[in-house]
Short mmCIF file of C-alpha atoms and ligand atoms in Angstrom, two decimals:
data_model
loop_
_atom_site.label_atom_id
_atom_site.label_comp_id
_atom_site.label_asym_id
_atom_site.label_seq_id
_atom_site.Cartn_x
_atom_site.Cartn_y
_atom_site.Cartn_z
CA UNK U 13 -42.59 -9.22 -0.16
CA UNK U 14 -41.78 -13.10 1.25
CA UNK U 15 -40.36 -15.10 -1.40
CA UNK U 16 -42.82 -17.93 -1.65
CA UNK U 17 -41.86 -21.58 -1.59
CA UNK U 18 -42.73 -25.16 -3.24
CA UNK U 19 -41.83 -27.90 -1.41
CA UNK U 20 -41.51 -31.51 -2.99
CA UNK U 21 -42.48 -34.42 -0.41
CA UNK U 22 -41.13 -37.64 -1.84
CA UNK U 23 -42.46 -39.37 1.03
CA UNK U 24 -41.48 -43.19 0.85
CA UNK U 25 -41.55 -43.21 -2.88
CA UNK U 26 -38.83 -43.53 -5.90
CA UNK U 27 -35.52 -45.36 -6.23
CA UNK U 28 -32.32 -44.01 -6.15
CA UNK U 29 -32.05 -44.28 -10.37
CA UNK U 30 -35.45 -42.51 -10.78
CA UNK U 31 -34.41 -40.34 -8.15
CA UNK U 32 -31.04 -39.02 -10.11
CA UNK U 33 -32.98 -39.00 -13.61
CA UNK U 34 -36.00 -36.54 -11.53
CA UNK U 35 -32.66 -34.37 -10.27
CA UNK U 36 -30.75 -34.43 -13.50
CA UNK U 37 -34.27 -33.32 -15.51
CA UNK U 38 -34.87 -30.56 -12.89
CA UNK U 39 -31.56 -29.35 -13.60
CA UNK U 40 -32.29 -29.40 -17.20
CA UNK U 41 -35.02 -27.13 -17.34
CA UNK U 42 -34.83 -23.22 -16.79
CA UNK U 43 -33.75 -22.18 -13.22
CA UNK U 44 -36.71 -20.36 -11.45
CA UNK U 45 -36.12 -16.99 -9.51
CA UNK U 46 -38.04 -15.48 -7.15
CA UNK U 47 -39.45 -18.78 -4.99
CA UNK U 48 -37.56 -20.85 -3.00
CA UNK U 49 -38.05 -24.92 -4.11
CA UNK U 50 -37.20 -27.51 -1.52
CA UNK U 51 -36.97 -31.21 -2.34
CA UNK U 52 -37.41 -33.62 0.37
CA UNK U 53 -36.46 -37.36 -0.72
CA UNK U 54 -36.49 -40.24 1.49
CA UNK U 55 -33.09 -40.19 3.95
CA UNK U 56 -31.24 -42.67 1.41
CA UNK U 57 -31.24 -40.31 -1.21
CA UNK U 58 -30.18 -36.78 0.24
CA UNK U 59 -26.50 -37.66 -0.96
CA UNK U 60 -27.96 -37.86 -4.70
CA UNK U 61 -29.72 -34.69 -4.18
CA UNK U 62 -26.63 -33.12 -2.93
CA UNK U 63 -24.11 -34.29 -5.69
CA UNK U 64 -26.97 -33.23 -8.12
CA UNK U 65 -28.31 -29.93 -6.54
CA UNK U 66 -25.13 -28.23 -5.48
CA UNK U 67 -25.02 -24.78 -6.81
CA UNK U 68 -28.23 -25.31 -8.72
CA UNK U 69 -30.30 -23.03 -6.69
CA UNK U 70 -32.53 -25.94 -6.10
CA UNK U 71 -32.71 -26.87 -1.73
CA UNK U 72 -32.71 -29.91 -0.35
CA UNK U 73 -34.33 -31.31 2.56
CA UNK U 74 -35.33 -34.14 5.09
CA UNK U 75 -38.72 -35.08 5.88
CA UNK U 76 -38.01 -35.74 9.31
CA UNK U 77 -35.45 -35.62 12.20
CA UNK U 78 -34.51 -36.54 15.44
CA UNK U 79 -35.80 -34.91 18.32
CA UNK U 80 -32.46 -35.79 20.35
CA UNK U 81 -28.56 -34.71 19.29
CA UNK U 82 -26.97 -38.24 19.80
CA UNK U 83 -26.99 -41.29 21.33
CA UNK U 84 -28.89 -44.72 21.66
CA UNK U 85 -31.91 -44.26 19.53
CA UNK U 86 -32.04 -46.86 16.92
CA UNK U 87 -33.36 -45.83 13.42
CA UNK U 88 -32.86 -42.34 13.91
CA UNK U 89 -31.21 -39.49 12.44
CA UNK U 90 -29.96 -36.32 13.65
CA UNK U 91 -29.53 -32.92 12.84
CA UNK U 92 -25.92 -32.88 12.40
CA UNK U 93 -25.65 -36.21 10.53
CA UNK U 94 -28.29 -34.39 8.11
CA UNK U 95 -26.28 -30.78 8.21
CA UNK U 96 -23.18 -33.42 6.94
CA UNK U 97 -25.44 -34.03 3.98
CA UNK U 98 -25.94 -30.52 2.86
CA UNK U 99 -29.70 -30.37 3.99
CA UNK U 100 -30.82 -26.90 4.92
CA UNK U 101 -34.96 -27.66 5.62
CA UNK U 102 -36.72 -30.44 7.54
CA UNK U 103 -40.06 -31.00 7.66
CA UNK U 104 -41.86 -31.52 11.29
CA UNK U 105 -44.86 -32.79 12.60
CA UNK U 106 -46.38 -34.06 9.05
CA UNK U 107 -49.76 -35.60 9.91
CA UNK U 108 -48.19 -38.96 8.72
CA UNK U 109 -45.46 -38.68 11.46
CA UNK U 110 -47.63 -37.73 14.24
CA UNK U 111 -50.35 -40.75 13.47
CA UNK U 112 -48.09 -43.16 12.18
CA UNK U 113 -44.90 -42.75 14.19
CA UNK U 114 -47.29 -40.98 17.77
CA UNK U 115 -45.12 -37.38 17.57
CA UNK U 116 -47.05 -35.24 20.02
CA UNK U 117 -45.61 -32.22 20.73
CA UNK U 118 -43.42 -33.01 23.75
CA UNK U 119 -41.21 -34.58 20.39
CA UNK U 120 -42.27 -32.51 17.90
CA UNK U 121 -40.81 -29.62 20.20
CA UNK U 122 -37.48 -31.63 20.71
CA UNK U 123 -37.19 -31.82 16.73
CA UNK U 124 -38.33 -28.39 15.70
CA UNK U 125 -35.41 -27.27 18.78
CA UNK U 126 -32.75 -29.85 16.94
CA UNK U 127 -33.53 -27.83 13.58
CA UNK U 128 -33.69 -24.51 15.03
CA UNK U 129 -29.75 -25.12 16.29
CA UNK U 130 -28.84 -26.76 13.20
CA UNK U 131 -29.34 -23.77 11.04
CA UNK U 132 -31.85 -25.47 9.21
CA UNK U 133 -35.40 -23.59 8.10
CA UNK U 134 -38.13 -25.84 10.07
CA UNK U 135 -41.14 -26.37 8.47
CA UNK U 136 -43.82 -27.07 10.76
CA UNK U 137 -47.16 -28.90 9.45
CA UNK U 138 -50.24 -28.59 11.29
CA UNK U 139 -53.71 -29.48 10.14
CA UNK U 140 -57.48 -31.15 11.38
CA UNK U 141 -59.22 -34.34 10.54
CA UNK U 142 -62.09 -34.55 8.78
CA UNK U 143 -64.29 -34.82 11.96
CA UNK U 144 -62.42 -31.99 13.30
CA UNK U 145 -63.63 -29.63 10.45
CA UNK U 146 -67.01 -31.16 10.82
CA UNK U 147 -67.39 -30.58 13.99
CA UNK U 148 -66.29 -26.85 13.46
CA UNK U 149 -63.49 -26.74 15.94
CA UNK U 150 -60.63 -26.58 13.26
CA UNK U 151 -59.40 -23.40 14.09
CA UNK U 152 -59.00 -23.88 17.82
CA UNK U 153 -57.29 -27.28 16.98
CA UNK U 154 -54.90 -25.54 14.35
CA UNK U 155 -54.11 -23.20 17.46
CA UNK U 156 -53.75 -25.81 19.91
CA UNK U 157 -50.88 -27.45 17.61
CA UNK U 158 -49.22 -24.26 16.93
CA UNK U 159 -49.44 -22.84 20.41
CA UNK U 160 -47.82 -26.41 22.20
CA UNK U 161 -45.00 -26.47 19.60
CA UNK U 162 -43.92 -22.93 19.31
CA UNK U 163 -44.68 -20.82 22.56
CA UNK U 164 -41.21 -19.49 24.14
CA UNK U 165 -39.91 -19.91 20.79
CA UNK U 166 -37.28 -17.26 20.25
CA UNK U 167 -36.14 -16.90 16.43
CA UNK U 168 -33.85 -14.68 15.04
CA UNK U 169 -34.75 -14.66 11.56
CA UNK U 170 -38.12 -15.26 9.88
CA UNK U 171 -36.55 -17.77 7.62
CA UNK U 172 -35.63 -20.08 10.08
CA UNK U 173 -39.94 -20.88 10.38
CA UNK U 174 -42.40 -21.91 7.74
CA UNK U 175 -45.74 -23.60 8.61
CA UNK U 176 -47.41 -25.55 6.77
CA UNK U 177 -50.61 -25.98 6.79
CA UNK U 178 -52.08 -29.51 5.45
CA UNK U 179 -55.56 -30.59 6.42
CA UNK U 180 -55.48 -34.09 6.45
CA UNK U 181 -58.62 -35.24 4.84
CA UNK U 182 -57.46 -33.37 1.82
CA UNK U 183 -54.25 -35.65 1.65
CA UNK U 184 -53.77 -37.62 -0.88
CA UNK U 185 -57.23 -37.89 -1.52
CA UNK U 186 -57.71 -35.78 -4.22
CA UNK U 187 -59.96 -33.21 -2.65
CA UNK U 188 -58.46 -30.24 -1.53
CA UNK U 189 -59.07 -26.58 0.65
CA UNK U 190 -61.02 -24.09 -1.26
CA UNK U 191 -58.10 -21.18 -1.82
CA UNK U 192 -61.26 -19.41 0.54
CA UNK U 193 -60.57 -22.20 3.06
CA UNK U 194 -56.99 -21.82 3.34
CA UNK U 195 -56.80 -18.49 3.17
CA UNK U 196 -59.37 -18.33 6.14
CA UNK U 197 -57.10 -20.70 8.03
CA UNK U 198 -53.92 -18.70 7.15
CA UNK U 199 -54.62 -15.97 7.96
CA UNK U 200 -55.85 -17.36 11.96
CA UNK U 201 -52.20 -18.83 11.56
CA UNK U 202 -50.99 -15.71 11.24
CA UNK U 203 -52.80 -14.17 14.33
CA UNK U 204 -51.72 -16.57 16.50
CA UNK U 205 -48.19 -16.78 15.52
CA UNK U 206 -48.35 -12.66 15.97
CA UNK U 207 -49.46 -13.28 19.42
CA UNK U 208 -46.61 -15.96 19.89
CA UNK U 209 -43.82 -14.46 17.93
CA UNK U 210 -44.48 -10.26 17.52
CA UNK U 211 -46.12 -8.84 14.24
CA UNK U 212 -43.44 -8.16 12.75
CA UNK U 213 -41.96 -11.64 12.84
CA UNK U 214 -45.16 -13.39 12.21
CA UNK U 215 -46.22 -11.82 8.91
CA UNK U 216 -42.67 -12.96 7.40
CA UNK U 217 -42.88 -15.84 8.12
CA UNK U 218 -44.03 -18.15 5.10
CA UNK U 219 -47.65 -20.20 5.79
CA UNK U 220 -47.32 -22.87 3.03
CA UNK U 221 -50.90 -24.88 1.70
CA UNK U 222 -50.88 -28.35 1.26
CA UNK U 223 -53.29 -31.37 0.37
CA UNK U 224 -53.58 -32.68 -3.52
CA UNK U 225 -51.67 -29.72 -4.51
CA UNK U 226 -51.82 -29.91 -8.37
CA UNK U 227 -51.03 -27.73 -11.05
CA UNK U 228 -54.52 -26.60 -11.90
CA UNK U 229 -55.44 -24.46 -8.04
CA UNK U 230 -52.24 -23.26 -7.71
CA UNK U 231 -53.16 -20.32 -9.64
CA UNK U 232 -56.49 -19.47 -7.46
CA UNK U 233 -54.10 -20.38 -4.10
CA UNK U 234 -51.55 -17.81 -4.74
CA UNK U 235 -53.88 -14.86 -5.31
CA UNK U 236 -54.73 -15.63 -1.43
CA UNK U 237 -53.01 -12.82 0.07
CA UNK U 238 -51.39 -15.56 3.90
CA UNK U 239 -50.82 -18.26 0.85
CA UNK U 240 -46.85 -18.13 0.49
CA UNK U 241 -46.99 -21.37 -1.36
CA UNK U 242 -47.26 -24.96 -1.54
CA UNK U 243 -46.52 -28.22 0.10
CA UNK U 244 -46.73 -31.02 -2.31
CA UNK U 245 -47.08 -34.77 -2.18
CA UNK U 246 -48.10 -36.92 -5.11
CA UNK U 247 -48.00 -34.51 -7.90
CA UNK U 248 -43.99 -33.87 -6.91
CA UNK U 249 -42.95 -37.04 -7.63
CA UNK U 250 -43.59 -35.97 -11.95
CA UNK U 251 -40.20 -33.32 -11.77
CA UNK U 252 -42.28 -31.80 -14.84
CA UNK U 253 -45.21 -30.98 -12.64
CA UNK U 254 -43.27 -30.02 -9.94
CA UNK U 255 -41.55 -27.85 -12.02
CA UNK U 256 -44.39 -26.29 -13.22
CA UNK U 257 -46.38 -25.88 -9.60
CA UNK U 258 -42.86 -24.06 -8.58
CA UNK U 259 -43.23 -21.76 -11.48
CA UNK U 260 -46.91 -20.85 -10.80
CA UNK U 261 -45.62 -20.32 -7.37
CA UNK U 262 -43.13 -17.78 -8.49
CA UNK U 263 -45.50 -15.91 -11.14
CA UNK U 264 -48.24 -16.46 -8.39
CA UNK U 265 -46.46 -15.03 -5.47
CA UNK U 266 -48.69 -13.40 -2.57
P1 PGA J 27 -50.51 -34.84 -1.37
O1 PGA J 27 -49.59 -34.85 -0.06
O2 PGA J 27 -50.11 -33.65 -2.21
O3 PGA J 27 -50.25 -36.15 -2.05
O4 PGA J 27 -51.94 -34.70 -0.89
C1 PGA J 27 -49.23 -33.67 0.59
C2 PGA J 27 -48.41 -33.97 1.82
O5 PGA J 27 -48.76 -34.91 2.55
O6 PGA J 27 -47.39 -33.31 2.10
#
């Protein structure tokens, strides 16, 4: 069975004081077994989560890296500057990065390469606009962005890929996949990573849902049997309802 995971995305939210009071209340609260929770806080604030995550079974993480090892790129951060900060995941290819910041997959390649060396469990996000899944071509597009990212890919380990799957009209918008939705777009995740990666690889590796994650589908989306968890923006930013998604997660595991 693949230990499912819940995955905090901070984004650009929180000061470093609320950030230490969310850390210091997670670490309150009973630890959770059998699901793997990542936090991702803005850059500025992975030395908090270190000092207050260390040996709490709690991960941290960054929500984005550079696609290059060193050097003269201004603003960025790389791999080893974030392996010096204890982080062991990094998010790539978020829909925010890719519009915002233009990371096509010539970059998102370079990053998800950076990660791969580091050690570091890459968490790739994929998912359509709205007019995308209007127009009906979502899964080909989903298979496009895996396909340009990950062919050649050769992994080890299962654990060092997750994908996350996070249509974008359902961000932050309140509206979210049917569990039906995502587990019909999981499980065409899965088939094409098969094809990419082997069988065996692809169905352990973990396909996470995200897109107004909030307490009340979590439930419905773990029963989905290619659901292995969450990605979750605004309602991780409560540590109490993060705390609770991540223990639905666990009870909920697929
Ligand atoms: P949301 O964000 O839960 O606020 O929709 C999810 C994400 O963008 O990772």
């Amino acid at each position: 069975m693949l230990q499912p995971m819940a995955i905090a995305n901070w984004k650009m939210n929180l000061s470093r004081a609320e950030a230490a009071h969310y850390f210091h209340t997670l670490t309150q609260l009973p630890p959770l077994s059998r699901v793997s929770v990542v936090i991702t806080p803005p850059f500025t604030m992975l030395d908090l989560a270190g000092q207050h995550l260390s040996h709490s079974g709690y991960q941290w993480g960054a929500q984005t890296l550079s696609g290059w090892a060193s050097g003269a790129y201004t603003g960025e951060v790389s791999a080893t500057m974030l392996q010096e900060l204890g982080v062991s995941v990094v998010l790539i290819g978020h829909s925010e990065r890719r519009l915002g910041h233009h990371e096509g997959a010539p970059m998102l390649t370079q990053q998800l390469h950076q990660a791969l060396s580091a050690g570091f469990t890459a968490v790739y996000c994929v998912g359509e606009s709205l007019s995308t899944r209007q127009e009906q071509t979502h899964h080909q597009y989903i298979d496009t962005q895996l396909r340009e990212v990950i062919t050649g890919l050769c992994l080890s380990d299962p654990q060092q890929l997750v994908i996350a799957y996070e249509p974008i009209w359902a961000i932050g918008t309140g509206v979210n996949a049917s569990p039906d939705d995502a587990q019909s777009m999981h499980k065409m995740i899965r088939h094409t990573l098969a094809d990419l990666l082997g069988d065996s690889m692809a169905s352990r590796i973990r396909i996470l849902y995200g897109g107004s994650v909030k307490p009340d589908g979590v439930g419905a989306l773990m029963t989905k049997s290619d659901v292995n968890g969450v990605l979750v923006g605004g309602a991780s930013l409560d540590p109490h309802t993060f705390y609770r998604i991540s223990s639905m997660v666990s009870e909920g595991r697929s």
